[in-house]
Tab-separated table of C-alpha atoms in Angstrom:
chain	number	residue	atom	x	y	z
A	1	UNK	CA	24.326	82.926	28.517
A	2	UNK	CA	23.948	82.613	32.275
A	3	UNK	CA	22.796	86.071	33.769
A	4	UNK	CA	25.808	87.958	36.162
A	5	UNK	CA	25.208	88.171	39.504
A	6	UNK	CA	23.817	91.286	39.809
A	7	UNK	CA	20.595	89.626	37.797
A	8	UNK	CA	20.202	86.226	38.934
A	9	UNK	CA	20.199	87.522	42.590
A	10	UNK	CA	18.907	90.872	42.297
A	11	UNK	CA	18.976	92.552	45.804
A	12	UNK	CA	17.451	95.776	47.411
A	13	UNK	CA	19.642	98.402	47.468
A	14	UNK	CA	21.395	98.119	50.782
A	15	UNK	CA	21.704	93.734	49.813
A	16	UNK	CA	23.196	95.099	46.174
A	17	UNK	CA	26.031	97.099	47.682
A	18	UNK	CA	26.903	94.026	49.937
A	19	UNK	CA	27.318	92.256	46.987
A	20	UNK	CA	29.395	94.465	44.847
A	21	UNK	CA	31.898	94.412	47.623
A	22	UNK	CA	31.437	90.515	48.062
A	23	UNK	CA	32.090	89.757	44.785
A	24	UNK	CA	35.094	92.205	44.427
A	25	UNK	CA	36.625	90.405	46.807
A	26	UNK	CA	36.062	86.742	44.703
A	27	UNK	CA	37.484	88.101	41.906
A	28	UNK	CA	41.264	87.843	40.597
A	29	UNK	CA	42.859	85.865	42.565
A	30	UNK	CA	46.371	86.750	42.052
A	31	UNK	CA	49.202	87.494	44.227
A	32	UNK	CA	48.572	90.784	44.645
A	33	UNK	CA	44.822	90.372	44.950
A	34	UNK	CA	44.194	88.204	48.338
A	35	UNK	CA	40.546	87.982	49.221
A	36	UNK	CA	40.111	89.805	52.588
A	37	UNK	CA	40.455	87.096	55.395
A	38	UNK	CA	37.501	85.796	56.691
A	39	UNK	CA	36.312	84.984	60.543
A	40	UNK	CA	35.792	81.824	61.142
A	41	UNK	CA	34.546	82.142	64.973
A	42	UNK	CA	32.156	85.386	63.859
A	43	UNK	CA	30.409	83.029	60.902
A	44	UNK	CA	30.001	80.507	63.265
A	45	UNK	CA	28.296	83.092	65.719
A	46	UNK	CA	25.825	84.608	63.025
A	47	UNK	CA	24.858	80.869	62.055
A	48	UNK	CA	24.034	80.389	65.451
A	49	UNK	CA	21.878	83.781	65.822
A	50	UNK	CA	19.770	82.542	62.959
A	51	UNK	CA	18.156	80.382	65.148
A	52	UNK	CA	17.180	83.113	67.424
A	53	UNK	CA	14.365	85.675	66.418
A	54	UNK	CA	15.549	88.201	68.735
A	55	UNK	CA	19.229	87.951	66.848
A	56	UNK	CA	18.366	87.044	63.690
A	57	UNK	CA	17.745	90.054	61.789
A	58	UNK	CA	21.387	91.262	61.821
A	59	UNK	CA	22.762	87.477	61.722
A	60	UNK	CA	20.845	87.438	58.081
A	61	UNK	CA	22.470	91.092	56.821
A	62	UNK	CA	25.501	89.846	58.038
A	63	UNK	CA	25.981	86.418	56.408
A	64	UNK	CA	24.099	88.010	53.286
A	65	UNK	CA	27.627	90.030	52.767
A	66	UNK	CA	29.775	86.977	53.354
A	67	UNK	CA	28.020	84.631	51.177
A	68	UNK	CA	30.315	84.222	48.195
A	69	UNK	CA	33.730	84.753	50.568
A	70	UNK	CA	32.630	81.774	52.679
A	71	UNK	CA	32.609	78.999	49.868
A	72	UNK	CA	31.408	76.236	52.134
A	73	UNK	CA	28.897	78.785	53.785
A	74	UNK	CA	25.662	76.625	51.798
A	75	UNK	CA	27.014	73.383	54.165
A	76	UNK	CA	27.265	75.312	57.119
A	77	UNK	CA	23.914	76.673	56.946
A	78	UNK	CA	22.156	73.099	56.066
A	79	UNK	CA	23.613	71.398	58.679
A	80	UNK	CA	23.403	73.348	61.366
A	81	UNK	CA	20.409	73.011	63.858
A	82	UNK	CA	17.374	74.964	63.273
A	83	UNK	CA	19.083	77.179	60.619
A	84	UNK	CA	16.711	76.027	57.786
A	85	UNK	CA	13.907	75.870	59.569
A	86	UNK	CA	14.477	79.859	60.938
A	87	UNK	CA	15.212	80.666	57.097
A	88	UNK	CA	11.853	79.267	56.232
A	89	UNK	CA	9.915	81.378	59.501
A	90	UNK	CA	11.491	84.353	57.726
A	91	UNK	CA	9.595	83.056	54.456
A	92	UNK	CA	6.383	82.278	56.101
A	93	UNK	CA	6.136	85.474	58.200
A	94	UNK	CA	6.004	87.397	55.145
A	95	UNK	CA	2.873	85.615	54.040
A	96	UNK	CA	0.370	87.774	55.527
A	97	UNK	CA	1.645	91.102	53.653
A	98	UNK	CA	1.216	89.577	50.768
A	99	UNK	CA	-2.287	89.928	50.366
A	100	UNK	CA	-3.626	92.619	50.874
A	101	UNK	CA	-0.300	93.998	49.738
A	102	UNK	CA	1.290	95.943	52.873
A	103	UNK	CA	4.458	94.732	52.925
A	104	UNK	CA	7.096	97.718	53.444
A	105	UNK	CA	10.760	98.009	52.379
A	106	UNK	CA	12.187	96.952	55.908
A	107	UNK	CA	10.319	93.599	55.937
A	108	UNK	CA	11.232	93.025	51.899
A	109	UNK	CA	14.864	93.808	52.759
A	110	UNK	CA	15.324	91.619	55.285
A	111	UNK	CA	13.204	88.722	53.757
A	112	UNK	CA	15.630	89.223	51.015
A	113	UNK	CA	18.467	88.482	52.927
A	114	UNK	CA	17.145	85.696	53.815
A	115	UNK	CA	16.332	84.345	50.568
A	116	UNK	CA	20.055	85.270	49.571
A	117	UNK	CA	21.229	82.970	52.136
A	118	UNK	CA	18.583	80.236	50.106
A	119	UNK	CA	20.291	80.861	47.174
A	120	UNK	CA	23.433	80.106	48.629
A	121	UNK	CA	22.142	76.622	49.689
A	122	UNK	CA	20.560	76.447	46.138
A	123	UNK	CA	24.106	76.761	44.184
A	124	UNK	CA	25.964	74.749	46.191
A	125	UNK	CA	26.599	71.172	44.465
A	126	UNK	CA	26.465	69.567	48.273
A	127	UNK	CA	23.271	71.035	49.521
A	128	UNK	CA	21.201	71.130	46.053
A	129	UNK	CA	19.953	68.186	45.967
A	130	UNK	CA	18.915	68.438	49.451
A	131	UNK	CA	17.241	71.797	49.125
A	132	UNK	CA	14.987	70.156	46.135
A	133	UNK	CA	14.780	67.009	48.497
A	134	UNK	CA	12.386	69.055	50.965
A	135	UNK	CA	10.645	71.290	48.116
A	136	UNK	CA	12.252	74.288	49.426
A	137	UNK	CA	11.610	76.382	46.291
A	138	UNK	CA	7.936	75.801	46.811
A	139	UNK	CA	8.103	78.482	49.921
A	140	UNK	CA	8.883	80.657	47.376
A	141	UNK	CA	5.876	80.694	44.952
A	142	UNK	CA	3.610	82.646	46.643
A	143	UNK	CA	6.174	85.621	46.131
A	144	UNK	CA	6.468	84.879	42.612
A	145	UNK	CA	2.325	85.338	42.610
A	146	UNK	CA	2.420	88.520	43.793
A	147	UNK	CA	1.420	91.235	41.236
A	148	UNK	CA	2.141	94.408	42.927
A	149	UNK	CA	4.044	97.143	41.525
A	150	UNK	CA	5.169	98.555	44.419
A	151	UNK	CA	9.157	98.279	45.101
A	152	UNK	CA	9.167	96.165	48.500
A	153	UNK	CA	7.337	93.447	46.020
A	154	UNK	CA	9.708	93.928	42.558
A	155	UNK	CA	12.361	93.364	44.902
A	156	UNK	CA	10.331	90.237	46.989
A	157	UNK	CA	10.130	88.625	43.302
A	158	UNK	CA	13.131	89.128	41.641
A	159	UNK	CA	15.353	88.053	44.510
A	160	UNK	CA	12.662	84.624	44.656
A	161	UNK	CA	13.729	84.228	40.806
A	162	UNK	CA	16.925	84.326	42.036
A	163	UNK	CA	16.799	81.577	43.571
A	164	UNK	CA	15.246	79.808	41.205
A	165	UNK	CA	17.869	80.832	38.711
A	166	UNK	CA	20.646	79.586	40.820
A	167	UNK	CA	19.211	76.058	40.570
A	168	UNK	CA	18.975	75.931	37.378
A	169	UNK	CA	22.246	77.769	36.176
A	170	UNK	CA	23.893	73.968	36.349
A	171	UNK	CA	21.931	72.336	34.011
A	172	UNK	CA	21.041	69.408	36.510
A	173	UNK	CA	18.219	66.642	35.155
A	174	UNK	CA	17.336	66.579	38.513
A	175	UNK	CA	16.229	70.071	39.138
A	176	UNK	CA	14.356	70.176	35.755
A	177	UNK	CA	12.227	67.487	36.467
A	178	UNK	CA	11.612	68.766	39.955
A	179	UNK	CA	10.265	72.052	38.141
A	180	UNK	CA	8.060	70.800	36.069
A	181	UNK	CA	6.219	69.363	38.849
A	182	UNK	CA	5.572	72.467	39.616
A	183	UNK	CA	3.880	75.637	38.553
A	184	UNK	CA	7.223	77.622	37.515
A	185	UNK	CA	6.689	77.570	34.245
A	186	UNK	CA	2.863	80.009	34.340
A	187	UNK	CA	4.456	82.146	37.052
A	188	UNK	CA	7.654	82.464	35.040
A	189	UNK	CA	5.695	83.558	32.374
A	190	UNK	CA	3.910	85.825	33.652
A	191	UNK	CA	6.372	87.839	35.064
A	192	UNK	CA	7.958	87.629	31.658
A	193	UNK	CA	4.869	89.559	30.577
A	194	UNK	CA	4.230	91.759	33.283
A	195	UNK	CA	7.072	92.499	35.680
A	196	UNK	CA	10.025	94.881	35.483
A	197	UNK	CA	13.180	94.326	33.066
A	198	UNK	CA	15.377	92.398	35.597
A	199	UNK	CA	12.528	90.353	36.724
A	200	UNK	CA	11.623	89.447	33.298
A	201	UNK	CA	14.891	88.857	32.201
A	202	UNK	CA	15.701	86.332	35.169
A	203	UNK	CA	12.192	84.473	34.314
A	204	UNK	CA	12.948	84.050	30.830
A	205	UNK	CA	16.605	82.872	31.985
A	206	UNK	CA	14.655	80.088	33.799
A	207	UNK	CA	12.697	79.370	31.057
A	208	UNK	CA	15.699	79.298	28.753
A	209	UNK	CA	17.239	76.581	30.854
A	210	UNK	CA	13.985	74.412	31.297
A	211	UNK	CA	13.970	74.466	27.119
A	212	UNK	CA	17.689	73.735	27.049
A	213	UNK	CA	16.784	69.946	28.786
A	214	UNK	CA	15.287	67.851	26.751
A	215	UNK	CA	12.478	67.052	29.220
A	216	UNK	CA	11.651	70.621	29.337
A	217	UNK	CA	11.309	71.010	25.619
A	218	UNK	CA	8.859	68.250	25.462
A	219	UNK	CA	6.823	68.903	28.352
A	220	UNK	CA	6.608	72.448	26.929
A	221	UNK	CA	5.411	70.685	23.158
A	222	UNK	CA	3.276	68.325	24.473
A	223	UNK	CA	-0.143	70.087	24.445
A	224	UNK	CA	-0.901	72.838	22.044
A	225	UNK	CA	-1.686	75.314	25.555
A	226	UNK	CA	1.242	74.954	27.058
A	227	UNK	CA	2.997	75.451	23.499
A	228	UNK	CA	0.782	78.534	22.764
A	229	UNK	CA	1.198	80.187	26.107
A	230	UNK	CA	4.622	80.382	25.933
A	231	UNK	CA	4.461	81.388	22.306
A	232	UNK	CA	2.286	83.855	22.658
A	233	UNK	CA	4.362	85.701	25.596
A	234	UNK	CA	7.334	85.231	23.762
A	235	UNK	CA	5.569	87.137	21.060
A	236	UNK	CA	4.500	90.163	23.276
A	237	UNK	CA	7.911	90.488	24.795
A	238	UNK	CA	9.221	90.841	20.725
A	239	UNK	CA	6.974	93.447	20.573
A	240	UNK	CA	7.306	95.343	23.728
A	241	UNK	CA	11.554	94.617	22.966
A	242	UNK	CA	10.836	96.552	19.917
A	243	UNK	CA	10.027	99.853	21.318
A	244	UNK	CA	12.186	99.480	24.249
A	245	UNK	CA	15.039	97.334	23.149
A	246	UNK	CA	17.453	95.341	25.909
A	247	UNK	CA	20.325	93.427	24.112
A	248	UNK	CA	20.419	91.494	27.275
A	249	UNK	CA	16.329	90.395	27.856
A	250	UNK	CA	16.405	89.482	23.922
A	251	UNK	CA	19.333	87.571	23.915
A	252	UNK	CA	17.128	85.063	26.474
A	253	UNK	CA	14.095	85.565	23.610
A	254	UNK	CA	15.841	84.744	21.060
A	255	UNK	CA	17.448	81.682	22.491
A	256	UNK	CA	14.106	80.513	23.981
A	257	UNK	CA	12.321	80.286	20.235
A	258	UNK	CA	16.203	78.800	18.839
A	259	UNK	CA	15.113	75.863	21.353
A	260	UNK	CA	11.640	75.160	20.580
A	261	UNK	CA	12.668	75.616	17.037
A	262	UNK	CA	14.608	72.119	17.834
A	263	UNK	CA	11.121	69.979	18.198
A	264	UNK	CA	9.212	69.749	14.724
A	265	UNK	CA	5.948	70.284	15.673
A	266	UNK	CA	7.293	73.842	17.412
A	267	UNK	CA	9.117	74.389	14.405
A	268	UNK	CA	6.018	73.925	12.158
A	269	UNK	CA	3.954	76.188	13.786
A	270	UNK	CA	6.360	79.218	14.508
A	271	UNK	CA	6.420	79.462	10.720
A	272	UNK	CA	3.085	81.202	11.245
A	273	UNK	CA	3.339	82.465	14.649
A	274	UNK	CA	7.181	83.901	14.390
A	275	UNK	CA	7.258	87.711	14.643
A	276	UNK	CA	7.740	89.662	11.983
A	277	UNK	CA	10.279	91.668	14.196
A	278	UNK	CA	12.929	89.012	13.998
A	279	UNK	CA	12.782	88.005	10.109
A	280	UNK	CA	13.458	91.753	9.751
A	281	UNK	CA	16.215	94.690	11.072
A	282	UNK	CA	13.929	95.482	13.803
A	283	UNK	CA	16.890	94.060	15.913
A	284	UNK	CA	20.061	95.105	13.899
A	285	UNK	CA	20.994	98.214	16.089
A	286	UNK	CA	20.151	95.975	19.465
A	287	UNK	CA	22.487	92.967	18.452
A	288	UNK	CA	24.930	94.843	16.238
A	289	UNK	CA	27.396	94.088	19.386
A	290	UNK	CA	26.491	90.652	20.074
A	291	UNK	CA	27.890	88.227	18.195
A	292	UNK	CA	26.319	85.097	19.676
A	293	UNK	CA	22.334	86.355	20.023
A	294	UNK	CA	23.316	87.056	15.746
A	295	UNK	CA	24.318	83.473	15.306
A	296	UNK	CA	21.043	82.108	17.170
A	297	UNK	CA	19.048	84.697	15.183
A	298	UNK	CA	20.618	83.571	11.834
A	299	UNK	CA	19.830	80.089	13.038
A	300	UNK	CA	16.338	80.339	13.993
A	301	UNK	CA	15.240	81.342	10.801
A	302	UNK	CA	16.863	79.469	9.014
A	303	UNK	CA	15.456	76.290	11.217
A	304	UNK	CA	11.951	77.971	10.253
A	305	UNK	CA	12.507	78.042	7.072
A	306	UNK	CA	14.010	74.722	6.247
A	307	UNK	CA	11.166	72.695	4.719
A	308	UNK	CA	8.127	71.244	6.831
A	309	UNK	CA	8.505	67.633	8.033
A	310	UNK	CA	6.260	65.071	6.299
A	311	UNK	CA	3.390	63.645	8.551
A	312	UNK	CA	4.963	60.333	9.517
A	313	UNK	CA	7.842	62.646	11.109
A	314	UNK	CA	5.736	64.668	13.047
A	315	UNK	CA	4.416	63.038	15.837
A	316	UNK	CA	2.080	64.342	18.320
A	317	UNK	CA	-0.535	66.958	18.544
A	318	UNK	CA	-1.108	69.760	16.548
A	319	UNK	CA	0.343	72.802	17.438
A	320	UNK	CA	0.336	74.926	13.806
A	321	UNK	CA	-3.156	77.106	14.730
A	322	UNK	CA	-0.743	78.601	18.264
A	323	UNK	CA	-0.248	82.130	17.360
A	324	UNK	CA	1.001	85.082	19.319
């Protein structure tokens, strides 16, 4: 399942009614539906602005709205001079709220818009490669270390997964590999364990899709840490999911362990380390509507408990002693 909209690219409030109307205006298509006209000579204006710090601030809240309208908006904004590099002074300039944490809902919402204006750049199959091309996502990390509580920050880090999410969403090699030269996987992970619903669910979208390549999967069951980190998370979201159960954050869960139950070493030790909270109806009220989180359910145990491989199939380290 690839997260809507609304929680790949999670805005502040004023950014989230923007997009509501955006995307109502993407959406059927027909003859009696015609998305509202777009001008051409006003895009090209705001693009220009960007480059200007004095004009820049409504340039961003204004191009935030017309993001998914303009479809070849992501080109427009690479290729234009200075554009990127005022995107990434909006990034920067942020960095000195961070810590000590004083940044205020004015500065988050309009570092947000720029960051949805990233994202745009980030989904678009012209610009993607590109945008990984000068490490663009790496501007983005010290968001995603943050560990404030306060809403200028949930918002900061959620819209930064965003981002994040849109490159992986197409299941690119490419974009894979350039993650796991980085430190996404730890920061996703601990926002899985710490941050809000929406920000955990995007970070264990992310995750989803690193396990879903097969370089992902093995980096990830190389080394019994990196295999018991994310096992052990895993297992505290099952039990926080089972007091305060979302269908839509355990779908991601679930289809996390499904993957790692793919590589036999992973397989071998989530025999031990599995929670109990899946093997029984812990769940059954949560997925009694969702057909497809059911099926990978019913498949991961029954990957579990197919019988061990012998030792001259298992290859590598050890991972049986991870536990939650």
């Amino acid at each position: 399942m690839v997260p809507n909209q609304a929680t790949v690219g999670q805005q502040p409030p004023q950014v989230q009614g923007q997009q509501q109307q955006s995307q109502s205006q993407t959406q059927n298509f027909g003859p009696a539906n015609i998305p509202q006209a777009v001008d051409r000579d006003k895009i090209y204006q705001w693009i220009l602005e960007l480059s200007n710090p004095s004009t820049r601030e409504n340039a961003l809240l204004e191009l935030s709205k017309k993001r998914e309208v303009v479809l070849d908006l992501a080109p427009m904004l690479w290729f234009s001079f200075g554009t990127m590099a005022g995107l990434l002074q909006e990034i920067v300039s942020i960095y000195p709220y961070i810590n000590p944490p004083t940044l205020t809902a004015h500065q988050s919402n309009r570092v947000c818009n720029a960051l949805a204006l990233l994202q745009c750049v980030a989904s678009h199959a012209e610009t993607r490669s590109m945008f990984l091309a000068a490490h663009i996502p790496l501007f983005l990390y010290p968001f995603l270390h943050t560990v404030s509580k306060t809403r200028p920050f949930e918002y900061l880090r959620l819209t930064s997964l965003g981002v994040i999410g849109a490159l992986v969403k197409n299941d690119e090699v490419e974009v894979i590999n350039f993650l796991l030269t980085t430190e996404i996987i730890p920061l996703c992970l601990r926002i899985m364990e710490t941050g809000n619903e929406l920000s955990k669910t995007v970070a264990t979208f992310i995750l989803q899709k690193i396990l879903l390549d097969d370089s992902g999967l093995n980096y990830i069951c190389q080394t019994y840490d990196r295999f018991s980190h994310v096992a052990m998370i895993l297992g505290k979201m099952v039990l926080s999911l089972a007091k305060e159960p979302s269908a839509r954050l355990l779908k991601h869960v679930v289809r996390c362990y499904l993957r790692l139950s793919d590589n036999s070493r992973a397989r071998e030790a989530l025999r031990q380390c599995l929670p109990d909270q899946l093997k029984d109806s812990t769940f059954s009220k949560c997925l009694k509507d969702d057909k497809s989180t059911k099926h990978w359910l019913s498949q991961l145990l029954k990957n579990v408990e197919a019988s061990p491989p012998t030792s001259a199939q298992s290859n590598g380290p050890d991972l049986v002693s991870a536990k939650n």
